[in-house]
mmCIF file of C-alpha atoms and ligand atoms in Angstrom:
data_model
loop_
_atom_site.group_PDB
_atom_site.id
_atom_site.type_symbol
_atom_site.label_atom_id
_atom_site.label_comp_id
_atom_site.label_asym_id
_atom_site.label_seq_id
_atom_site.Cartn_x
_atom_site.Cartn_y
_atom_site.Cartn_z
ATOM 1 C CA MET A 1 147.306 172.709 122.762
ATOM 2 C CA ALA A 2 145.333 170.418 124.918
ATOM 3 C CA PRO A 3 141.528 171.772 124.415
ATOM 4 C CA LYS A 4 140.103 173.911 126.856
ATOM 5 C CA THR A 5 137.549 172.677 129.587
ATOM 6 C CA VAL A 6 134.304 175.030 129.243
ATOM 7 C CA LEU A 7 131.363 174.481 131.454
ATOM 8 C CA ILE A 8 128.247 176.118 130.285
ATOM 9 C CA THR A 9 124.646 176.347 132.246
ATOM 10 C CA GLY A 10 121.241 176.444 131.187
ATOM 11 C CA CYS A 11 122.065 174.326 127.484
ATOM 12 C CA SER A 12 118.121 172.672 127.207
ATOM 13 C CA SER A 13 117.309 175.174 125.052
ATOM 14 C CA GLY A 14 118.072 179.127 123.186
ATOM 15 C CA ILE A 15 121.909 180.715 123.674
ATOM 16 C CA GLY A 16 123.025 178.103 126.313
ATOM 17 C CA LEU A 17 122.269 175.430 123.323
ATOM 18 C CA ALA A 18 123.720 177.146 120.491
ATOM 19 C CA LEU A 19 126.795 178.290 121.747
ATOM 20 C CA ALA A 20 127.354 174.727 123.258
ATOM 21 C CA VAL A 21 127.044 173.353 119.529
ATOM 22 C CA LYS A 22 129.006 176.183 118.319
ATOM 23 C CA MET A 23 131.872 175.440 120.329
ATOM 24 C CA ALA A 24 131.893 171.789 120.093
ATOM 25 C CA ARG A 25 132.219 172.127 116.655
ATOM 26 C CA ASP A 26 134.914 174.324 116.386
ATOM 27 C CA LYS A 27 137.443 173.499 113.734
ATOM 28 C CA GLN A 28 140.536 173.713 115.609
ATOM 29 C CA LYS A 29 139.036 171.356 118.701
ATOM 30 C CA ARG A 30 140.067 173.847 120.918
ATOM 31 C CA PHE A 31 137.177 173.029 123.805
ATOM 32 C CA LYS A 32 135.846 170.396 125.494
ATOM 33 C CA VAL A 33 132.131 171.432 126.191
ATOM 34 C CA ILE A 34 130.621 170.380 129.528
ATOM 35 C CA ALA A 35 126.745 171.774 128.450
ATOM 36 C CA THR A 36 124.785 171.582 131.659
ATOM 37 C CA MET A 37 121.230 171.847 132.215
ATOM 38 C CA ARG A 38 118.921 171.115 135.202
ATOM 39 C CA ASN A 39 116.336 168.810 133.558
ATOM 40 C CA LEU A 40 118.123 165.752 131.727
ATOM 41 C CA GLY A 41 114.965 164.799 130.551
ATOM 42 C CA LYS A 42 115.037 167.902 128.017
ATOM 43 C CA ARG A 43 118.129 167.058 126.571
ATOM 44 C CA GLY A 44 116.758 165.523 123.333
ATOM 45 C CA CYS A 45 117.163 169.182 121.629
ATOM 46 C CA LEU A 46 120.825 169.514 122.419
ATOM 47 C CA GLU A 47 121.742 165.948 121.434
ATOM 48 C CA ALA A 48 120.274 166.033 117.916
ATOM 49 C CA ALA A 49 122.192 169.431 117.293
ATOM 50 C CA ALA A 50 125.453 167.766 118.706
ATOM 51 C CA GLY A 51 125.374 165.356 116.551
ATOM 52 C CA VAL A 52 128.663 163.558 116.214
ATOM 53 C CA THR A 53 130.158 165.716 118.956
ATOM 54 C CA LEU A 54 128.190 164.102 121.496
ATOM 55 C CA ASN A 55 130.227 162.449 124.403
ATOM 56 C CA LYS A 56 133.521 163.234 122.237
ATOM 57 C CA THR A 57 133.989 167.212 122.538
ATOM 58 C CA LEU A 58 130.480 168.007 124.150
ATOM 59 C CA GLU A 59 129.495 166.141 127.169
ATOM 60 C CA ILE A 60 125.900 166.607 128.910
ATOM 61 C CA ARG A 61 125.681 166.829 132.583
ATOM 62 C CA GLN A 62 123.199 168.019 135.416
ATOM 63 C CA LEU A 63 123.428 171.154 136.931
ATOM 64 C CA ASP A 64 120.819 173.413 138.572
ATOM 65 C CA VAL A 65 122.400 177.012 139.583
ATOM 66 C CA CYS A 66 119.957 177.025 142.123
ATOM 67 C CA ASP A 67 120.616 174.086 143.900
ATOM 68 C CA GLU A 68 124.590 173.997 145.264
ATOM 69 C CA ARG A 69 124.608 170.373 145.719
ATOM 70 C CA SER A 70 124.050 170.019 142.432
ATOM 71 C CA ILE A 71 126.704 172.053 141.393
ATOM 72 C CA ILE A 72 129.304 170.791 143.712
ATOM 73 C CA SER A 73 128.426 167.252 142.202
ATOM 74 C CA CYS A 74 128.802 168.572 138.920
ATOM 75 C CA ILE A 75 132.286 170.776 139.437
ATOM 76 C CA ASN A 76 133.774 167.355 141.319
ATOM 77 C CA SER A 77 132.961 165.159 138.056
ATOM 78 C CA ILE A 78 135.389 167.442 136.004
ATOM 79 C CA PRO A 79 139.048 165.494 136.224
ATOM 80 C CA ASN A 80 140.598 167.917 138.938
ATOM 81 C CA ARG A 81 137.705 170.080 138.857
ATOM 82 C CA HIS A 82 139.215 172.171 136.245
ATOM 83 C CA VAL A 83 137.095 174.223 134.660
ATOM 84 C CA ASP A 84 138.666 176.792 132.341
ATOM 85 C CA ILE A 85 136.131 178.802 131.220
ATOM 86 C CA LEU A 86 132.827 179.250 132.955
ATOM 87 C CA ILE A 87 129.776 180.431 130.947
ATOM 88 C CA ASN A 88 126.842 181.883 133.145
ATOM 89 C CA ASN A 89 123.956 181.520 130.661
ATOM 90 C CA ALA A 90 120.990 179.809 132.710
ATOM 91 C CA GLY A 91 118.339 182.938 133.280
ATOM 92 C CA VAL A 92 114.763 183.273 133.453
ATOM 93 C CA GLY A 93 112.688 186.403 132.176
ATOM 94 C CA MET A 94 109.462 188.233 134.159
ATOM 95 C CA ILE A 95 107.290 190.651 132.544
ATOM 96 C CA GLY A 96 104.329 193.040 133.748
ATOM 97 C CA PRO A 97 102.956 195.438 136.458
ATOM 98 C CA ILE A 98 104.845 194.385 139.898
ATOM 99 C CA GLU A 99 101.575 194.488 141.699
ATOM 100 C CA CYS A 100 100.329 191.411 139.641
ATOM 101 C CA GLN A 101 103.797 189.633 140.814
ATOM 102 C CA THR A 102 104.548 188.097 144.456
ATOM 103 C CA ILE A 103 107.381 188.788 146.321
ATOM 104 C CA GLU A 104 108.038 185.271 146.107
ATOM 105 C CA GLU A 105 108.024 184.797 141.898
ATOM 106 C CA MET A 106 110.544 188.067 142.175
ATOM 107 C CA LYS A 107 112.653 185.825 144.961
ATOM 108 C CA GLY A 108 112.492 183.136 141.988
ATOM 109 C CA VAL A 109 114.028 185.752 139.435
ATOM 110 C CA MET A 110 117.027 186.567 141.565
ATOM 111 C CA GLU A 111 117.556 183.152 142.635
ATOM 112 C CA THR A 112 118.282 182.345 139.208
ATOM 113 C CA ASN A 113 119.709 185.028 137.703
ATOM 114 C CA PHE A 114 121.978 186.907 140.154
ATOM 115 C CA PHE A 115 122.556 183.918 142.880
ATOM 116 C CA GLY A 116 122.941 181.733 140.311
ATOM 117 C CA VAL A 117 125.934 182.985 138.684
ATOM 118 C CA VAL A 118 127.421 183.811 142.244
ATOM 119 C CA ARG A 119 126.981 179.978 143.522
ATOM 120 C CA MET A 120 128.904 178.981 140.116
ATOM 121 C CA ILE A 121 131.821 181.833 140.356
ATOM 122 C CA LYS A 122 132.089 180.874 144.209
ATOM 123 C CA GLU A 123 132.841 176.919 143.086
ATOM 124 C CA VAL A 124 134.929 177.583 140.327
ATOM 125 C CA LEU A 125 136.939 180.979 141.445
ATOM 126 C CA PRO A 126 139.572 179.133 144.023
ATOM 127 C CA ASP A 127 140.552 176.610 141.629
ATOM 128 C CA MET A 128 140.804 179.102 138.976
ATOM 129 C CA LYS A 129 142.767 181.451 141.390
ATOM 130 C CA ARG A 130 145.130 178.451 142.028
ATOM 131 C CA ARG A 131 146.182 177.999 138.629
ATOM 132 C CA ARG A 132 146.213 181.743 137.935
ATOM 133 C CA SER A 133 143.880 181.427 134.672
ATOM 134 C CA GLY A 134 140.473 181.128 133.707
ATOM 135 C CA HIS A 135 137.747 182.762 131.898
ATOM 136 C CA ILE A 136 134.212 183.783 133.581
ATOM 137 C CA VAL A 137 131.819 184.961 130.991
ATOM 138 C CA VAL A 138 127.990 186.157 132.233
ATOM 139 C CA ILE A 139 125.138 186.346 129.436
ATOM 140 C CA SER A 140 123.935 189.695 130.599
ATOM 141 C CA SER A 141 121.593 191.932 129.166
ATOM 142 C CA VAL A 142 121.119 195.057 127.516
ATOM 143 C CA MET A 143 118.622 195.146 130.375
ATOM 144 C CA GLY A 144 121.677 194.893 132.708
ATOM 145 C CA LEU A 145 123.011 198.424 131.605
ATOM 146 C CA GLN A 146 119.013 199.766 131.203
ATOM 147 C CA GLY A 147 115.675 199.788 132.452
ATOM 148 C CA ILE A 148 112.737 198.740 130.652
ATOM 149 C CA MET A 149 109.725 199.375 131.293
ATOM 150 C CA PHE A 150 107.816 196.690 133.003
ATOM 151 C CA ASN A 151 110.732 194.065 133.261
ATOM 152 C CA ASP A 152 111.348 195.852 136.677
ATOM 153 C CA ILE A 153 112.650 192.823 138.625
ATOM 154 C CA TYR A 154 114.517 191.297 135.633
ATOM 155 C CA THR A 155 116.505 194.360 135.223
ATOM 156 C CA ALA A 156 117.353 194.429 138.721
ATOM 157 C CA SER A 157 118.212 191.009 138.416
ATOM 158 C CA LYS A 158 120.763 191.736 135.800
ATOM 159 C CA PHE A 159 121.958 195.065 137.175
ATOM 160 C CA ALA A 160 123.162 192.921 139.595
ATOM 161 C CA VAL A 161 125.181 190.797 137.953
ATOM 162 C CA GLU A 162 126.366 193.678 136.291
ATOM 163 C CA GLY A 163 127.474 195.211 139.495
ATOM 164 C CA PHE A 164 128.900 191.814 141.005
ATOM 165 C CA CYS A 165 130.900 191.332 137.853
ATOM 166 C CA GLU A 166 132.416 195.298 137.969
ATOM 167 C CA SER A 167 133.425 194.698 141.309
ATOM 168 C CA LEU A 168 134.867 191.450 140.943
ATOM 169 C CA VAL A 169 136.705 192.053 137.639
ATOM 170 C CA ILE A 170 139.997 194.053 139.153
ATOM 171 C CA GLN A 171 140.405 191.319 142.180
ATOM 172 C CA ALA A 172 140.032 189.110 139.133
ATOM 173 C CA LEU A 173 142.748 190.745 137.512
ATOM 174 C CA LYS A 174 145.485 190.195 139.765
ATOM 175 C CA PHE A 175 145.015 186.261 139.382
ATOM 176 C CA ASN A 176 144.617 186.167 135.550
ATOM 177 C CA ILE A 177 141.106 185.618 135.710
ATOM 178 C CA PHE A 178 139.198 187.041 132.814
ATOM 179 C CA VAL A 179 135.214 188.629 133.567
ATOM 180 C CA SER A 180 133.024 189.215 130.698
ATOM 181 C CA LEU A 181 129.706 190.252 130.149
ATOM 182 C CA ILE A 182 127.928 190.082 126.647
ATOM 183 C CA GLU A 183 124.740 191.828 126.777
ATOM 184 C CA PRO A 184 122.841 190.904 123.964
ATOM 185 C CA GLY A 185 119.388 192.828 123.185
ATOM 186 C CA PRO A 186 116.063 190.681 122.308
ATOM 187 C CA VAL A 187 116.990 187.364 121.352
ATOM 188 C CA VAL A 188 114.271 185.059 119.534
ATOM 189 C CA THR A 189 114.535 181.991 121.947
ATOM 190 C CA GLU A 190 111.828 180.424 124.513
ATOM 191 C CA PHE A 191 112.389 183.132 126.966
ATOM 192 C CA GLU A 192 109.587 185.528 124.861
ATOM 193 C CA THR A 193 107.605 182.430 124.363
ATOM 194 C CA LYS A 194 107.740 181.786 128.116
ATOM 195 C CA VAL A 195 107.102 185.331 129.100
ATOM 196 C CA TYR A 196 104.206 185.931 126.732
ATOM 197 C CA GLU A 197 102.754 183.015 127.791
ATOM 198 C CA ASP A 198 102.956 184.046 131.811
ATOM 199 C CA ALA A 199 101.393 187.497 130.617
ATOM 200 C CA GLU A 200 98.690 185.684 129.048
ATOM 201 C CA ASN A 201 97.767 183.782 132.309
ATOM 202 C CA ALA A 202 98.657 186.844 134.389
ATOM 203 C CA ASP A 203 95.739 187.997 136.805
ATOM 204 C CA TYR A 204 95.802 192.195 136.354
ATOM 205 C CA SER A 205 92.736 192.522 138.755
ATOM 206 C CA THR A 206 95.338 193.495 141.174
ATOM 207 C CA THR A 207 96.317 196.508 139.361
ATOM 208 C CA ASP A 208 94.603 199.550 137.823
ATOM 209 C CA PRO A 209 93.100 199.408 134.617
ATOM 210 C CA GLU A 210 95.150 201.989 133.277
ATOM 211 C CA THR A 211 98.461 199.941 134.458
ATOM 212 C CA ALA A 212 96.816 196.879 133.266
ATOM 213 C CA ASP A 213 96.241 198.696 129.448
ATOM 214 C CA MET A 214 99.293 200.196 129.271
ATOM 215 C CA PHE A 215 100.964 197.060 129.608
ATOM 216 C CA THR A 216 98.872 194.531 127.317
ATOM 217 C CA ASN A 217 98.387 197.362 124.441
ATOM 218 C CA LEU A 218 101.599 199.185 124.821
ATOM 219 C CA TYR A 219 104.598 197.133 126.185
ATOM 220 C CA LEU A 220 103.269 193.971 124.871
ATOM 221 C CA LYS A 221 102.750 195.194 121.482
ATOM 222 C CA ASN A 222 105.908 197.375 120.956
ATOM 223 C CA SER A 223 107.629 194.247 122.385
ATOM 224 C CA LYS A 224 106.715 191.714 119.951
ATOM 225 C CA ALA A 225 107.300 194.316 116.846
ATOM 226 C CA ILE A 226 110.883 195.064 119.036
ATOM 227 C CA PHE A 227 111.493 190.991 119.015
ATOM 228 C CA SER A 228 110.060 190.364 115.242
ATOM 229 C CA SER A 229 112.263 193.143 113.643
ATOM 230 C CA LEU A 230 115.618 193.522 116.146
ATOM 231 C CA GLY A 231 115.620 190.459 117.724
ATOM 232 C CA GLN A 232 118.744 188.034 116.904
ATOM 233 C CA THR A 233 119.208 184.931 116.359
ATOM 234 C CA PRO A 234 120.964 182.475 119.502
ATOM 235 C CA ASN A 235 123.948 181.738 116.918
ATOM 236 C CA ASP A 236 124.298 185.403 116.599
ATOM 237 C CA ILE A 237 124.850 185.559 120.363
ATOM 238 C CA ALA A 238 126.863 182.273 120.191
ATOM 239 C CA GLU A 239 129.281 183.847 117.713
ATOM 240 C CA HIS A 240 129.487 187.080 119.533
ATOM 241 C CA THR A 241 130.738 185.206 122.437
ATOM 242 C CA LEU A 242 132.944 182.784 120.639
ATOM 243 C CA ARG A 243 134.882 186.120 119.484
ATOM 244 C CA VAL A 244 134.792 187.510 123.176
ATOM 245 C CA ILE A 245 136.648 184.053 124.432
ATOM 246 C CA SER A 246 138.892 184.168 121.594
ATOM 247 C CA ALA A 247 140.704 187.031 121.909
ATOM 248 C CA THR A 248 143.385 187.421 123.606
ATOM 249 C CA LYS A 249 142.756 190.111 125.816
ATOM 250 C CA PRO A 250 138.798 189.625 126.363
ATOM 251 C CA PRO A 251 136.485 192.817 126.776
ATOM 252 C CA PHE A 252 134.819 193.264 130.093
ATOM 253 C CA ARG A 253 131.522 194.653 128.765
ATOM 254 C CA HIS A 254 130.405 193.212 124.991
ATOM 255 C CA GLN A 255 126.796 194.605 123.407
ATOM 256 C CA THR A 256 125.648 192.433 120.769
ATOM 257 C CA ASN A 257 122.976 194.499 119.109
ATOM 258 C CA ALA A 258 124.661 197.852 118.002
ATOM 259 C CA VAL A 259 120.698 199.321 117.766
ATOM 260 C CA TYR A 260 120.880 199.142 121.305
ATOM 261 C CA THR A 261 123.976 201.070 122.318
ATOM 262 C CA PRO A 262 122.729 204.562 121.932
ATOM 263 C CA MET A 263 119.816 203.650 124.359
ATOM 264 C CA THR A 264 122.480 202.669 126.882
ATOM 265 C CA ALA A 265 124.703 205.184 126.654
ATOM 266 C CA LEU A 266 121.681 208.029 127.683
ATOM 267 C CA LYS A 267 122.479 208.070 131.104
ATOM 268 C CA HIS A 268 126.138 208.413 130.751
ATOM 269 C CA ALA A 269 125.790 211.273 128.819
ATOM 270 C CA ASP A 270 123.231 213.204 131.403
ATOM 271 C CA PRO A 271 123.807 211.664 134.634
ATOM 272 C CA THR A 272 120.828 213.793 135.945
ATOM 273 C CA GLY A 273 118.847 211.095 134.251
ATOM 274 C CA ALA A 274 116.862 213.803 132.376
ATOM 275 C CA LEU A 275 117.738 212.893 128.843
ATOM 276 C CA MET A 276 117.458 208.988 129.363
ATOM 277 C CA THR A 277 113.477 209.585 131.445
ATOM 278 C CA ASP A 278 112.501 212.111 128.383
ATOM 279 C CA THR A 279 113.818 210.122 125.766
ATOM 280 C CA PHE A 280 111.783 206.650 126.834
ATOM 281 C CA TYR A 281 108.890 209.001 127.592
ATOM 282 C CA LYS A 282 108.810 210.048 124.333
ATOM 283 C CA MET A 283 109.423 207.010 122.995
ATOM 284 C CA VAL A 284 106.854 205.283 124.481
ATOM 285 C CA PHE A 285 104.022 207.586 125.141
ATOM 286 C CA LYS A 286 104.787 209.864 122.487
ATOM 287 C CA TYR A 287 106.026 208.387 119.056
ATOM 288 C CA ASP A 288 104.714 205.165 119.405
ATOM 289 C CA THR A 289 103.422 205.122 116.193
ATOM 290 C CA LEU A 290 106.522 206.518 114.423
ATOM 291 C CA MET A 291 108.706 203.856 116.044
ATOM 292 C CA HIS A 292 106.256 201.338 114.717
ATOM 293 C CA ILE A 293 106.841 202.341 111.445
ATOM 294 C CA SER A 294 110.505 202.347 111.563
ATOM 295 C CA LEU A 295 110.211 198.680 113.381
ATOM 296 C CA LYS A 296 108.185 197.772 110.298
ATOM 297 C CA ALA A 297 110.669 199.275 107.436
ATOM 298 C CA ILE A 298 113.952 197.680 109.578
ATOM 299 C CA LYS A 299 112.087 194.516 108.932
ATOM 300 C CA VAL A 300 111.344 194.691 105.144
ATOM 301 C CA ILE A 301 115.052 195.783 105.223
ATOM 302 C CA ARG A 302 116.418 193.108 107.149
ATOM 303 C CA TRP A 303 114.519 190.496 105.187
ATOM 304 C CA GLN A 304 115.614 191.965 102.030
ATOM 305 C CA ALA A 305 119.229 192.097 103.205
ATOM 306 C CA ARG A 306 118.855 188.262 103.949
ATOM 307 C CA LYS A 307 117.264 187.358 100.757
ATOM 308 C CA MET A 308 120.110 189.005 98.873
ATOM 309 C CA ARG A 309 122.664 187.205 100.998
ATOM 310 C CA GLN A 310 120.939 183.684 100.028
ATOM 311 C CA GLY A 311 120.765 184.449 96.343
ATOM 312 C CA VAL A 312 124.911 185.441 96.629
ATOM 313 C CA LYS A 313 125.247 182.202 98.084
ATOM 314 C CA MET A 314 123.173 180.379 95.466
ATOM 315 C CA LEU A 315 125.018 181.982 93.080
ATOM 316 C CA GLY A 316 128.309 180.748 94.698
ATOM 317 C CA PHE A 317 129.970 184.351 95.280
ATOM 318 C CA SER A 318 130.544 183.319 98.758
HETATM 319 N N1 NDP B 401 115.993 185.818 124.922
HETATM 320 C C1 NDP B 401 116.511 187.228 125.390
HETATM 321 O O1 NDP B 401 115.684 188.221 124.554
HETATM 322 C C2 NDP B 401 117.952 187.309 125.979
HETATM 323 C C3 NDP B 401 118.112 186.661 126.547
HETATM 324 N N2 NDP B 401 119.211 186.909 127.962
HETATM 325 C C4 NDP B 401 119.660 186.318 128.427
HETATM 326 O O2 NDP B 401 120.445 185.194 128.014
HETATM 327 C C5 NDP B 401 120.414 184.012 128.696
HETATM 328 C C6 NDP B 401 119.617 182.513 128.296
HETATM 329 O O3 NDP B 401 118.047 182.654 127.557
HETATM 330 P P1 NDP B 401 117.710 182.397 126.313
HETATM 331 O O4 NDP B 401 118.596 181.135 126.174
HETATM 332 O O5 NDP B 401 117.105 183.449 125.576
HETATM 333 O O6 NDP B 401 116.272 181.603 127.108
HETATM 334 P P2 NDP B 401 115.980 179.645 127.031
HETATM 335 O O7 NDP B 401 114.384 180.277 127.766
HETATM 336 O O8 NDP B 401 115.743 179.476 125.608
HETATM 337 O O9 NDP B 401 116.908 179.228 127.815
HETATM 338 C C7 NDP B 401 117.466 179.798 129.489
HETATM 339 C C8 NDP B 401 117.663 178.432 129.907
HETATM 340 O O10 NDP B 401 118.293 178.552 131.264
HETATM 341 C C9 NDP B 401 117.828 177.125 132.060
HETATM 342 N N3 NDP B 401 117.508 177.960 133.172
HETATM 343 C C10 NDP B 401 116.360 178.480 134.036
HETATM 344 N N4 NDP B 401 116.565 178.001 135.359
HETATM 345 C C11 NDP B 401 117.403 177.520 135.664
HETATM 346 C C12 NDP B 401 118.302 176.717 136.711
HETATM 347 N N5 NDP B 401 117.993 177.395 138.083
HETATM 348 N N6 NDP B 401 119.399 176.050 136.715
HETATM 349 C C13 NDP B 401 119.652 175.741 135.526
HETATM 350 N N7 NDP B 401 119.592 176.234 134.312
HETATM 351 C C14 NDP B 401 117.870 176.773 134.582
HETATM 352 C C15 NDP B 401 116.744 177.057 131.078
HETATM 353 O O11 NDP B 401 116.048 175.480 131.349
HETATM 354 P P3 NDP B 401 114.796 174.969 131.379
HETATM 355 O O12 NDP B 401 114.665 174.604 129.868
HETATM 356 O O13 NDP B 401 115.067 173.609 132.337
HETATM 357 O O14 NDP B 401 113.938 175.875 132.009
HETATM 358 C C16 NDP B 401 117.429 176.739 129.544
HETATM 359 O O15 NDP B 401 118.166 176.313 129.398
HETATM 360 C C17 NDP B 401 119.111 184.381 129.767
HETATM 361 O O16 NDP B 401 120.441 184.344 131.095
HETATM 362 C C18 NDP B 401 118.701 185.524 129.549
HETATM 363 O O17 NDP B 401 118.611 186.718 130.537
HETATM 364 C C19 NDP B 401 119.899 188.256 127.595
HETATM 365 C C20 NDP B 401 119.044 188.984 127.036
HETATM 366 C C21 NDP B 401 118.057 189.071 125.708
HETATM 367 C C1 RET B 402 113.719 199.604 123.676
HETATM 368 C C2 RET B 402 112.421 200.252 123.653
HETATM 369 C C3 RET B 402 111.322 199.096 124.116
HETATM 370 C C4 RET B 402 111.654 197.905 124.270
HETATM 371 C C5 RET B 402 112.171 196.566 124.400
HETATM 372 C C6 RET B 402 112.421 195.460 124.801
HETATM 373 C C7 RET B 402 111.324 194.807 124.785
HETATM 374 C C8 RET B 402 113.656 195.038 124.919
HETATM 375 C C9 RET B 402 114.112 193.382 125.314
HETATM 376 C C10 RET B 402 115.096 193.251 125.493
HETATM 377 C C11 RET B 402 115.579 192.304 126.034
HETATM 378 C C12 RET B 402 114.152 190.665 126.201
HETATM 379 C C13 RET B 402 116.172 191.601 126.849
HETATM 380 C C14 RET B 402 116.625 190.406 127.600
HETATM 381 O O1 RET B 402 117.455 190.390 128.546
HETATM 382 C C15 RET B 402 109.751 199.837 124.463
HETATM 383 C C16 RET B 402 109.707 199.830 126.197
HETATM 384 C C17 RET B 402 109.219 198.500 124.126
HETATM 385 C C18 RET B 402 109.750 201.101 123.876
HETATM 386 C C19 RET B 402 110.816 202.162 124.472
HETATM 387 C C20 RET B 402 111.979 201.576 123.417
#
């Protein structure tokens, strides 16, 4: 069978980079990967990770999801504009009190995370419909299902993506086009570094001292602990995504971190929202210390499990 053409956005780092390389290295050579990034000056890491697959099963092209012309020119450069699988991965984070964020900055997040996805899908959908085949994958987030404090705009952008795809999926199915949302919890990538860097440079004088203190001493502290104990790797997300792509009947939604599933189920268990708000309120303001102890315990258990797996590998049992 001819390899499927896969176009991935945002491949200069993190999940996009890991996914592009994993697919390009597929043992059965099922994919031809068009790994795109907005700034080709950042191609070094991807080139190094791609190794021998570079310019064989993996090609690097310029594409900015906020620039329609760059999208059109990239798609037009593909023979017959034939994209079998589109993976919308490019995205940016934003954390902090909304009083400290400008409307322009908020629009920037929506431009990339929501309209970026819309622009990409608008460009490939007519060709996929004509061919009556295709798969559109979106790297959404658990925050596409559940809001997390101080992530108001980022959460809104991922909710927008989820609503858009939930509406599109039925029409697309009639054309034999699958739509899949991948919903990771925290993943250790530059995403985390960038949001913390922005948080460090932000001006908190535009909010009240209580909110500023809540953000820095409650949210940031907990968020860092959560990333270091529950955070997945870009490779974990690439593996999950590959499983979704390889399925005969790909799921519409796929969460990558089972720890977050109960958290996203709270609102469905109680449509008034009381169960969800009470649980989060208590987790943040009442059981903060307990949560910290549990996170530390999880970190130790995961570290021990990793060591054991390494030991088993070294002894040649796997
Ligand atoms: N890390 C996490 O905890 C989680 C991340 N996600 C989602 O995963 C996706 C990938 O993020 P992740 O790998 O973690 O983060 P990274 O910051 O490592 O990667 C983000 C990628 O998106 C690119 N990008 C940003 N803006 C644009 C644009 N306008 N056009 C094209 N590319 C752009 C970045 O390029 P450049 O280098 O030029 O900035 C970079 O390649 C995002 O959609 C994010 O929302 C979901 C759940 C959790
Ligand atoms: C679960 C939880 C928290 C934080 C979760 C975080 C930080 C999740 C990050 C997810 C990411 C980064 C998704 C990206 O798309 C709080 C509010 C600290 C306390 C209450 C419970």
